[in-house]
GROMACS .gro file of C-alpha atoms in nm:
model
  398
    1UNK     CA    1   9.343   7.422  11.573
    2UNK     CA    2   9.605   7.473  11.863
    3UNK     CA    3   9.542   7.876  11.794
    4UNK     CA    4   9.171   7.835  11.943
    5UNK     CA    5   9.095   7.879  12.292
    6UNK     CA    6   9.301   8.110  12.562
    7UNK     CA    7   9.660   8.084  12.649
    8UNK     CA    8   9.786   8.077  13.008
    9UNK     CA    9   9.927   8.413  13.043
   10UNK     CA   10  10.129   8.537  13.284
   11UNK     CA   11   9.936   8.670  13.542
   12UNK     CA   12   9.640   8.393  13.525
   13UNK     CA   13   9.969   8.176  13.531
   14UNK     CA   14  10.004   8.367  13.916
   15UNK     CA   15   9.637   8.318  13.951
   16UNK     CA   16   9.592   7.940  13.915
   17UNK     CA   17   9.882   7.885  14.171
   18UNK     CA   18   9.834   8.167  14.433
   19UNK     CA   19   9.498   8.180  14.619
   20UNK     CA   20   9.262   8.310  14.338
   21UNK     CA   21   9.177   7.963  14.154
   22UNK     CA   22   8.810   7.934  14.228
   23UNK     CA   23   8.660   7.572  14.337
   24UNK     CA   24   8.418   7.406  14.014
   25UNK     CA   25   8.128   7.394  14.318
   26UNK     CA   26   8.211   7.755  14.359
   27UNK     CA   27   8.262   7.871  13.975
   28UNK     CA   28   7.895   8.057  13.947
   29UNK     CA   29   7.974   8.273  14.214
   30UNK     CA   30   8.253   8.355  14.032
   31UNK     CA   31   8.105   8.592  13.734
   32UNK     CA   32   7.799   8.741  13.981
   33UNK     CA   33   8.070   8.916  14.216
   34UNK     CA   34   8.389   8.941  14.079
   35UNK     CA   35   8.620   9.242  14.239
   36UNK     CA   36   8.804   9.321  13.886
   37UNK     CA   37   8.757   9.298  13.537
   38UNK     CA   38   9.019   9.074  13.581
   39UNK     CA   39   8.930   8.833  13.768
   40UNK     CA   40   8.576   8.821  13.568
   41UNK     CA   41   8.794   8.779  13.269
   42UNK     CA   42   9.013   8.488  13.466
   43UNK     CA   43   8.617   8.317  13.551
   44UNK     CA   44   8.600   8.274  13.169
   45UNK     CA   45   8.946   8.127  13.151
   46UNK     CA   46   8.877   7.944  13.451
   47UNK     CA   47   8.527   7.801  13.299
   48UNK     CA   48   8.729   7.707  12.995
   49UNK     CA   49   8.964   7.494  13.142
   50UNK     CA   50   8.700   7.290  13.320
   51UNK     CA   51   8.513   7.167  13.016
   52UNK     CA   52   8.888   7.087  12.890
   53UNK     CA   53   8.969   6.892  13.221
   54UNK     CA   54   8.640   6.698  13.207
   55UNK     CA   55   8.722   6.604  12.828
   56UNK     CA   56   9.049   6.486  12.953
   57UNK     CA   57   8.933   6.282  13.269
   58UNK     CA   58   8.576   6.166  13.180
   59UNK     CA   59   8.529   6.181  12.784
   60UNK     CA   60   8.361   6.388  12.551
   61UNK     CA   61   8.043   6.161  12.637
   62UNK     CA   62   8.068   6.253  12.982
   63UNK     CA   63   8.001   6.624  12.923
   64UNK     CA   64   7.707   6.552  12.686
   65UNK     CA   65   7.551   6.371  12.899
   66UNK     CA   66   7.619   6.636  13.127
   67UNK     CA   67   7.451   6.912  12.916
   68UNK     CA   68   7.155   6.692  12.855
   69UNK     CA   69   7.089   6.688  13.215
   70UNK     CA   70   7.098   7.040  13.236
   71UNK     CA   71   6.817   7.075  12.940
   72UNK     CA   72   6.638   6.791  13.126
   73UNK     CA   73   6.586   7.029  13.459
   74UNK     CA   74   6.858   6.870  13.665
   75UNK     CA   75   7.077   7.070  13.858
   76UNK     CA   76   7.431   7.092  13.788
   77UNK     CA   77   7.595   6.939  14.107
   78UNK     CA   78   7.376   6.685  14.058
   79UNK     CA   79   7.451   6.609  13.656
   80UNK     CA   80   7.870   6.652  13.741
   81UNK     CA   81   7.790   6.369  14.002
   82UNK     CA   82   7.585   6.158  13.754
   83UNK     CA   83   7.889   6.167  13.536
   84UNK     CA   84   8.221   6.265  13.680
   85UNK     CA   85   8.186   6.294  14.067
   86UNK     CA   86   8.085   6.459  14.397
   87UNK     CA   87   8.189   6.835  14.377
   88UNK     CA   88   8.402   6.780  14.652
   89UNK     CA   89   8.624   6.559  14.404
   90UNK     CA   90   8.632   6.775  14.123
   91UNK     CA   91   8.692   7.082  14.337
   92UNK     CA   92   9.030   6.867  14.447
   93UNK     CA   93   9.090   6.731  14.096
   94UNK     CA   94   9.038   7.063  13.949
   95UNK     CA   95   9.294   7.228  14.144
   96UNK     CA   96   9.534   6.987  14.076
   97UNK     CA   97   9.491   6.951  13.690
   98UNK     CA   98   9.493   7.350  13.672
   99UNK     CA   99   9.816   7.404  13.885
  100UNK     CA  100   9.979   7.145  13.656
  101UNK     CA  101   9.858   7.352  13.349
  102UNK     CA  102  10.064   7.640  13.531
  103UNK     CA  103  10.372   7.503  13.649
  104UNK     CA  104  10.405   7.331  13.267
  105UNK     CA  105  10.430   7.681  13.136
  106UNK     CA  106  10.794   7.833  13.079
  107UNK     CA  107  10.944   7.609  13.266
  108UNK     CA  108  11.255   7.746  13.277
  109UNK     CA  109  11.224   8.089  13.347
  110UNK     CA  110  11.233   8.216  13.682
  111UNK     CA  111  10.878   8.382  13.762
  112UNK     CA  112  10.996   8.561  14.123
  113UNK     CA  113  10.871   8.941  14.130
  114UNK     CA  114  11.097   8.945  14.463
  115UNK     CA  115  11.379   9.173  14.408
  116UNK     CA  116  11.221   9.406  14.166
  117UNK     CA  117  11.169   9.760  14.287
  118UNK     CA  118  10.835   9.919  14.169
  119UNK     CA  119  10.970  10.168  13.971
  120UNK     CA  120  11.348  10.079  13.851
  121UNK     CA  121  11.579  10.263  13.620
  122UNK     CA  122  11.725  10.095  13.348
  123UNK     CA  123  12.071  10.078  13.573
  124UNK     CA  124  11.887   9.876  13.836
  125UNK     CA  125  11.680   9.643  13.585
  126UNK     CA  126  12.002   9.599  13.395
  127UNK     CA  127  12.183   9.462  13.702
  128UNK     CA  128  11.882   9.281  13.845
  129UNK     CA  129  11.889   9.063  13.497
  130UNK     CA  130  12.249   9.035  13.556
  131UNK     CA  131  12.213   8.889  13.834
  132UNK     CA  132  11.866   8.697  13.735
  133UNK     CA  133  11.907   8.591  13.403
  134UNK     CA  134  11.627   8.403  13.372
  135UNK     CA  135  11.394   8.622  13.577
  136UNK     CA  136  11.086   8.658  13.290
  137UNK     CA  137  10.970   8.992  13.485
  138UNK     CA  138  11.338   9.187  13.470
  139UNK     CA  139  11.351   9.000  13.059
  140UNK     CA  140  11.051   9.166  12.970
  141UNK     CA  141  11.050   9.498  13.189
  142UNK     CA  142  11.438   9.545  13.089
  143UNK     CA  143  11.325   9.502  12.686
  144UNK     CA  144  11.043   9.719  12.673
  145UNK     CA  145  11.237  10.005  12.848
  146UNK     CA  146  11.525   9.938  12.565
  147UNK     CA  147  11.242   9.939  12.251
  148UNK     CA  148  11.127  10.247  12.461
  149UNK     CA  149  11.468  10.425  12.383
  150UNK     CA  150  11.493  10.296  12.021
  151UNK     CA  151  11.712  10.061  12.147
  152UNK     CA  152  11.623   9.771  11.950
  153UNK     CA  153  12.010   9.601  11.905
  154UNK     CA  154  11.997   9.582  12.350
  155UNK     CA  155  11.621   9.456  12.332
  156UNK     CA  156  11.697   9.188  12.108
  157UNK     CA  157  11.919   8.917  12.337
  158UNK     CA  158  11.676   8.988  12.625
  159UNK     CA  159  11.389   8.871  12.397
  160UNK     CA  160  11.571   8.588  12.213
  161UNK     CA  161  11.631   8.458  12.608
  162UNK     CA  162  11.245   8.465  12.687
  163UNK     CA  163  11.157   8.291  12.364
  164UNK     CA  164  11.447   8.024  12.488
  165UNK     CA  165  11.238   8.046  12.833
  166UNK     CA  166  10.906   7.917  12.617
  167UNK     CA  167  10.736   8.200  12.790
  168UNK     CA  168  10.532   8.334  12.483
  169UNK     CA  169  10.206   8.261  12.458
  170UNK     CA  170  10.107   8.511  12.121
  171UNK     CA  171   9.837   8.674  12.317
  172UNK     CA  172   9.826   9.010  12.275
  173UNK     CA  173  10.101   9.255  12.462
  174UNK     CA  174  10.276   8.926  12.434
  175UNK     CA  175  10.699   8.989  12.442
  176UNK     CA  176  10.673   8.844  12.132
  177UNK     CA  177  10.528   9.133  11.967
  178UNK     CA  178  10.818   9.331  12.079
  179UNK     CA  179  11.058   9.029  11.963
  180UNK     CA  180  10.875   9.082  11.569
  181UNK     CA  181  10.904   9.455  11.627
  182UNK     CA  182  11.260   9.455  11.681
  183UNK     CA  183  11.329   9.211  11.356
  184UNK     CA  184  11.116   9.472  11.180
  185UNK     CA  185  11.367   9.792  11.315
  186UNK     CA  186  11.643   9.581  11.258
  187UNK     CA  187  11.554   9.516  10.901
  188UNK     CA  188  11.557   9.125  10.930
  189UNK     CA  189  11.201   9.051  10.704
  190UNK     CA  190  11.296   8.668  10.702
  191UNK     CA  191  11.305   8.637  11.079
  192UNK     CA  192  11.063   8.923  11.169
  193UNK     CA  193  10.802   8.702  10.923
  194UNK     CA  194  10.833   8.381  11.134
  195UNK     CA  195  10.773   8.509  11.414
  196UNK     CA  196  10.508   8.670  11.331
  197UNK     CA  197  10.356   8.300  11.195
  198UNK     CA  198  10.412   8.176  11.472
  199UNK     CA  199  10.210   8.429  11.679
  200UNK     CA  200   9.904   8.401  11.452
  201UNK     CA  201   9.967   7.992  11.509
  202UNK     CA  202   9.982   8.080  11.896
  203UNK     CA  203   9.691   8.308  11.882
  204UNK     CA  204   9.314   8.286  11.712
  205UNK     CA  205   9.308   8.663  11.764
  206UNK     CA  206   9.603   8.781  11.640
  207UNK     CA  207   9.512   9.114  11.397
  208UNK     CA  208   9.848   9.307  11.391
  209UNK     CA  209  10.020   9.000  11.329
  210UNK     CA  210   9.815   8.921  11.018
  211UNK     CA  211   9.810   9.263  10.955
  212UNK     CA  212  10.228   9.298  10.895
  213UNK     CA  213  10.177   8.972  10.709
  214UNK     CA  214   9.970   9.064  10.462
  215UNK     CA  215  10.147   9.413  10.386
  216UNK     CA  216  10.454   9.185  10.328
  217UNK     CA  217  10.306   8.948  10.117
  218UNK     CA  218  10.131   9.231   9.938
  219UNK     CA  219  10.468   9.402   9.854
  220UNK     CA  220  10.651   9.094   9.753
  221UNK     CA  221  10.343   8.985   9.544
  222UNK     CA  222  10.276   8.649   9.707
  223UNK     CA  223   9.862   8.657   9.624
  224UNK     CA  224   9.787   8.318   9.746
  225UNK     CA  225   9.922   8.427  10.080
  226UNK     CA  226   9.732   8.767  10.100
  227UNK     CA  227   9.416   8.591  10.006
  228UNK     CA  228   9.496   8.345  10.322
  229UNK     CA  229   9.569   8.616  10.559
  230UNK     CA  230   9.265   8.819  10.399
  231UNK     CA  231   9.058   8.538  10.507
  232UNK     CA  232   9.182   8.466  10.861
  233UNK     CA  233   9.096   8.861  10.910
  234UNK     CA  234   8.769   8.810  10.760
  235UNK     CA  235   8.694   8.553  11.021
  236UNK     CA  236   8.834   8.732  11.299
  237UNK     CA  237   8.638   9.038  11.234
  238UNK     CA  238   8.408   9.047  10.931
  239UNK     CA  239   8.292   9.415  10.965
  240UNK     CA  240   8.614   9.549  10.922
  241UNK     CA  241   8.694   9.647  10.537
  242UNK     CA  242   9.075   9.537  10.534
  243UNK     CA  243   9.061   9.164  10.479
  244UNK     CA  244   8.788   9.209  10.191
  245UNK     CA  245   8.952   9.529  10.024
  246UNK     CA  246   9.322   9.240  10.066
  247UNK     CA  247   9.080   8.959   9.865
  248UNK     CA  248   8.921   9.126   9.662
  249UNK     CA  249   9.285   9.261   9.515
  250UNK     CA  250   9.446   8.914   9.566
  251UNK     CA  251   9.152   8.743   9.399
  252UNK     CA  252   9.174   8.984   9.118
  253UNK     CA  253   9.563   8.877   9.068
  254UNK     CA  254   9.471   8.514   9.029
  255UNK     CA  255   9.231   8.568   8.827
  256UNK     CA  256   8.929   8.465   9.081
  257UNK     CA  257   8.693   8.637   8.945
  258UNK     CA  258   8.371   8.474   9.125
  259UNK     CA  259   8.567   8.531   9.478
  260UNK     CA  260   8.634   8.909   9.368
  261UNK     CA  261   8.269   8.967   9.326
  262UNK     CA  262   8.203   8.799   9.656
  263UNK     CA  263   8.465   9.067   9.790
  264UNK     CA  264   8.386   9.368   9.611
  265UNK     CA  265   7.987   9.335   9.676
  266UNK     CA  266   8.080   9.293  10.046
  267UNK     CA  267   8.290   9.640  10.025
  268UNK     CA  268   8.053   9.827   9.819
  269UNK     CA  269   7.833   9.784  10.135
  270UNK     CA  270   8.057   9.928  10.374
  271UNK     CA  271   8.033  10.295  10.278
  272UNK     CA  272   8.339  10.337  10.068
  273UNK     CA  273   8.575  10.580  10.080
  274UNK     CA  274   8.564  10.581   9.659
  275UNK     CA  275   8.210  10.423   9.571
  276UNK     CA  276   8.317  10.468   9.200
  277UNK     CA  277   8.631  10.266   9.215
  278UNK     CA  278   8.443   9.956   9.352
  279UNK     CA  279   8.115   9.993   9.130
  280UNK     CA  280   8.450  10.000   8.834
  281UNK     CA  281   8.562   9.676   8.934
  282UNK     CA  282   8.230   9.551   9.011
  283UNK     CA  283   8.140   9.616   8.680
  284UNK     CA  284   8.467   9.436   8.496
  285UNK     CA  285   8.448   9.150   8.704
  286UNK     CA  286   8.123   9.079   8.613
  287UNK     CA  287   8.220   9.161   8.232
  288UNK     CA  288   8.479   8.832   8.270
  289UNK     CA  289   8.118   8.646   8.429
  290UNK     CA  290   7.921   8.747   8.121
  291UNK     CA  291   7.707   8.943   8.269
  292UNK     CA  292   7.717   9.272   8.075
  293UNK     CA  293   7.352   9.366   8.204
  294UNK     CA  294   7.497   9.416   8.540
  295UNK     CA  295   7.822   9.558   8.429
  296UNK     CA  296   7.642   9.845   8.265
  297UNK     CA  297   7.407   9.884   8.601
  298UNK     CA  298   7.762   9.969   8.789
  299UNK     CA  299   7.965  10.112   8.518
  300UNK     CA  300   7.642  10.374   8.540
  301UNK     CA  301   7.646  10.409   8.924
  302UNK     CA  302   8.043  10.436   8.938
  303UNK     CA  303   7.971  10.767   8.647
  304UNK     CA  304   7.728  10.872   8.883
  305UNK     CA  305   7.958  10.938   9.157
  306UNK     CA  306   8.219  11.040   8.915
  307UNK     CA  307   8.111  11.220   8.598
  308UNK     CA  308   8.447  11.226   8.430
  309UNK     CA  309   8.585  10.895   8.521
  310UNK     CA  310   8.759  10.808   8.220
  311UNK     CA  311   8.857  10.460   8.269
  312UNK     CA  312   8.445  10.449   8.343
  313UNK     CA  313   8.318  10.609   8.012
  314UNK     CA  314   8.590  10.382   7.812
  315UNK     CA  315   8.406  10.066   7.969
  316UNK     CA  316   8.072  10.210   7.856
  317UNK     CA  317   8.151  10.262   7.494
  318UNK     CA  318   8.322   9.971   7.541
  319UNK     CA  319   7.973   9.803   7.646
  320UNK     CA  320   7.783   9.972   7.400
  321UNK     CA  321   7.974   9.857   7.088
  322UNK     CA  322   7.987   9.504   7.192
  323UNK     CA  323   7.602   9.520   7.251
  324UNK     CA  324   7.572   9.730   6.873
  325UNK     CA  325   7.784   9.428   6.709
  326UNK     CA  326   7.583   9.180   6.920
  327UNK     CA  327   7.254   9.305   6.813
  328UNK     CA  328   7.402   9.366   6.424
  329UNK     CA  329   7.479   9.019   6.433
  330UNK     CA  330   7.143   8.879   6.548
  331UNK     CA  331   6.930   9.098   6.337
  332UNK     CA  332   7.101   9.120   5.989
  333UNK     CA  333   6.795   9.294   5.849
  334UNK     CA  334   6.721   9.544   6.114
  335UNK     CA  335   6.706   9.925   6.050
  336UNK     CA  336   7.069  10.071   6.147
  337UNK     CA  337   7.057  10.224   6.476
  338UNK     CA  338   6.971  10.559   6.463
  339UNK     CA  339   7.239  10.831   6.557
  340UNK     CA  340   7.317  10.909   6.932
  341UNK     CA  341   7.109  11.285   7.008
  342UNK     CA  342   7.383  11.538   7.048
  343UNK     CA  343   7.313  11.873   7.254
  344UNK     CA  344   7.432  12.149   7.321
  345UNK     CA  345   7.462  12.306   7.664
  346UNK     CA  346   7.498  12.662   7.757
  347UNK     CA  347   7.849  12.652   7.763
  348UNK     CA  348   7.888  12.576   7.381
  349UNK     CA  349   8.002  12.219   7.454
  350UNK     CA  350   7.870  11.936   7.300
  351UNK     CA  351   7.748  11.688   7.502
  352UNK     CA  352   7.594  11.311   7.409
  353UNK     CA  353   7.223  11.271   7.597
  354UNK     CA  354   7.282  10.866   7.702
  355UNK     CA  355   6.893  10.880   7.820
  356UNK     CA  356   6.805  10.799   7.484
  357UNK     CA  357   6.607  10.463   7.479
  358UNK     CA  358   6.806  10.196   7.386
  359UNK     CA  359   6.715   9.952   7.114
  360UNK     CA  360   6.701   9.651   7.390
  361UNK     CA  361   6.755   9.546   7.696
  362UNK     CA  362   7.115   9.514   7.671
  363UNK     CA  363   7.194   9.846   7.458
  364UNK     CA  364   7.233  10.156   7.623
  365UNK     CA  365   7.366  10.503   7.401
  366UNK     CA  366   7.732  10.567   7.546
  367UNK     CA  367   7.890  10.888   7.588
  368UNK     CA  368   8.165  11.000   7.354
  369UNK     CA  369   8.500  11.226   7.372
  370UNK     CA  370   8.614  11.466   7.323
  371UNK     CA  371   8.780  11.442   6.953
  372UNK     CA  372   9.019  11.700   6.947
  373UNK     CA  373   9.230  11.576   7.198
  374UNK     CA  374   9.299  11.232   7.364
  375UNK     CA  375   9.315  11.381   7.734
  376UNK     CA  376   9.076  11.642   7.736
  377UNK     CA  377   8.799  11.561   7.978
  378UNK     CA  378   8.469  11.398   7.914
  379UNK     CA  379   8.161  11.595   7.941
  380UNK     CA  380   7.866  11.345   7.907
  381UNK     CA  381   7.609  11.441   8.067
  382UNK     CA  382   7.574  11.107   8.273
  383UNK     CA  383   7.508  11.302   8.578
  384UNK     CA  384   7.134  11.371   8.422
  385UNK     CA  385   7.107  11.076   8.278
  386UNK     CA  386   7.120  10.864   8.591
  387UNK     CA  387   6.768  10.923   8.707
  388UNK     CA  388   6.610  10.823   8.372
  389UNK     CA  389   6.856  10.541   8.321
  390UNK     CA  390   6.740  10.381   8.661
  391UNK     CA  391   6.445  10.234   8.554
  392UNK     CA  392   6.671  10.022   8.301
  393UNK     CA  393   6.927   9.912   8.513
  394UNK     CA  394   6.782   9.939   8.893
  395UNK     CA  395   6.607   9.553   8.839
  396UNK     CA  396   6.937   9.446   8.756
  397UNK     CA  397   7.075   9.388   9.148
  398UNK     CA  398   7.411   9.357   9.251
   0.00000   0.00000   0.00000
């Protein structure tokens, strides 16, 4: 995947070719005393693109044979010189093959910071770009002062001229975050949309871009796409509840209803903001996998947190009459089943008791309306009923 791995940004671009590229022999020393976050950061880069220049020069066989060395004891000067070369070699070679990396990136643009005061106006960065057209500093210093203003018309040439430069590399505070956010002022969707592909194909890492993607798919409807994006966030960060809450809706639109489950049972571990909602789905989805046992186990939990959840007591009776007609048709010449226990509470109102035992496993005495009017609010007593019910539906999992 040519998203995996690091780009060369900018300033590691000024790193590999000033006087900050550390030697391979000299690469340990390199994350023990580093003298910014920076430059430990650039040690991991640096690291990176050593196992990538072995690969290239010696073969994949090379470096395995390298690493078993290391697990055998030996030393790792010694293992590079078993299978590439003397360190002082590499430390030549190295330099080389990373200074090439650099000078291959944006070619065209002009990467001089001579010229540019430390703290222009827009006058002086406008004429300094004038002047420099292709100066990738003055591009990108002149467009974020005009997105700064809410200039986003201005910003956009100076951003189309970097992209021409093939100076983005996606990372993040790329310019061509700016470039999507100005498509995205300027209301162009189509052009704001492929550049924002393109940063998630520049970038393994890329969360607001996926992020924008998925709203837009979501609005236009496009569920195979927000179930792709859902799962590139998922394996970017799995702990955060966006990408499951995205598939879990998506997979519900195309009728997945084994990779909804997987969603929703992932989300109803996350502390919830509405615990009811997602015990509700939990409990239709597993309605479509025949599983009515476990349906009625959330349906329950989903009343629990929400006594008068009406779409919740509808599933209920809904689960109760199928189980009624199931166990009608299986035992012809069984007693009826005897009346559901009404009570009344202090108020006057009359309430069904659903911790009456139910005939079997699968049966379970729902709660009932309100008859004199369609709207009025249910009043089963379900949150009373939940401690007695647990003991038939707490062995039922999730």
């Amino acid at each position: 995947n040519p998203a995996w791995g690091e780009s060369i940004p900018p300033l590691y671009r000024e790193m590999m070719l000033g006087d900050e590229l550390t030697p391979v022999s000299g690469l340990s020393g390199a994350f023990l005393t580093p003298p910014t976050p920076i430059h430990l950061q650039f040690a991991y880069f640096e690291s990176s693109l050593v196992v990538e220049y072995l690969i290239e020069q010696y073969g994949m066989n090379a470096v395995l044979n390298i690493l078993d060395d290391l697990a055998d004891g030996l030393g790792i000067e010694d293992a590079l010189a078993r299978h590439a070369g003397t360190s002082e070699r590499l430390d030549v070679e190295f330099a080389e093959y990373a200074r090439r990396l650099a000078n291959e990136f944006g070619p065209k643009a002009d990467w001089s910071r001579e010229g540019i005061s430390e703290n222009p106006t827009t006058e002086q960065l406008a004429a300094w770009v004038k002047q420099n057209p292709n100066s990738y500093w003055g591009l990108r210093q002149l467009a974020a002062v005009r997105i700064g203003e809410g200039e986003y018309a201005e910003a956009l040439p100076l951003l189309e001229t970097l992209d021409e430069l093939e100076a983005f590399t996606g990372e993040r505070g790329d310019p061509v975050m700016m470039l999507a956010r100005c498509y995205r002022e300027l209301n162009d969707t189509p052009q704001e949309i492929e550049t924002l592909q393109r940063m998630i194909g520049m970038s393994s890492d890329s969360l607001p871009a996926l992020r924008r993607l998925m709203e837009l798919a979501t609005a236009n409807e496009q569920w195979d796409q927000v179930a792709t994006y859902a799962e590139q966030i998922n394996a970017i960060n799995p702990l955060i509840p966006e990408g499951h809450t995205a598939m879990a809706t998506a997979a519900e639109q195309l009728e997945q209803p084994e990779k909804t489950l997987a969603a929703l049972k992932v989300l109803n571990r996350m502390d919830p903001i509405d615990p009811a909602e997602i015990d509700f789905r939990l409990a239709k989805v597993l309605i479509n996998l025949d599983n009515r046992r476990a349906a009625k186990h959330h349906v329950l939990r989903a009343l629990e947190q929400a006594p008068r959840y009406r779409d919740a007591h509808r599933l209920l009776l809904t689960l109760q009459a199928d189980a009624t007609a199931e166990t009608n048709s299986t035992e012809p010449t069984s007693s009826a089943t005897s009346e559901p226990e009404e009570t009344s509470e202090p108020g006057g109102d009359t309430t069904l008791n659903i911790n009456s035992e139910p005939q079997n496993d699968e049966e379970a005495t729902p709660a009932t309306q309100p008859s004199s009017s369609e709207d009025a609010e249910p009043t089963s007593d379900v949150g009373n009923s939940q401690a007695e019910t647990t003991d038939g539906s707490e062995e039922l999992g999730e």
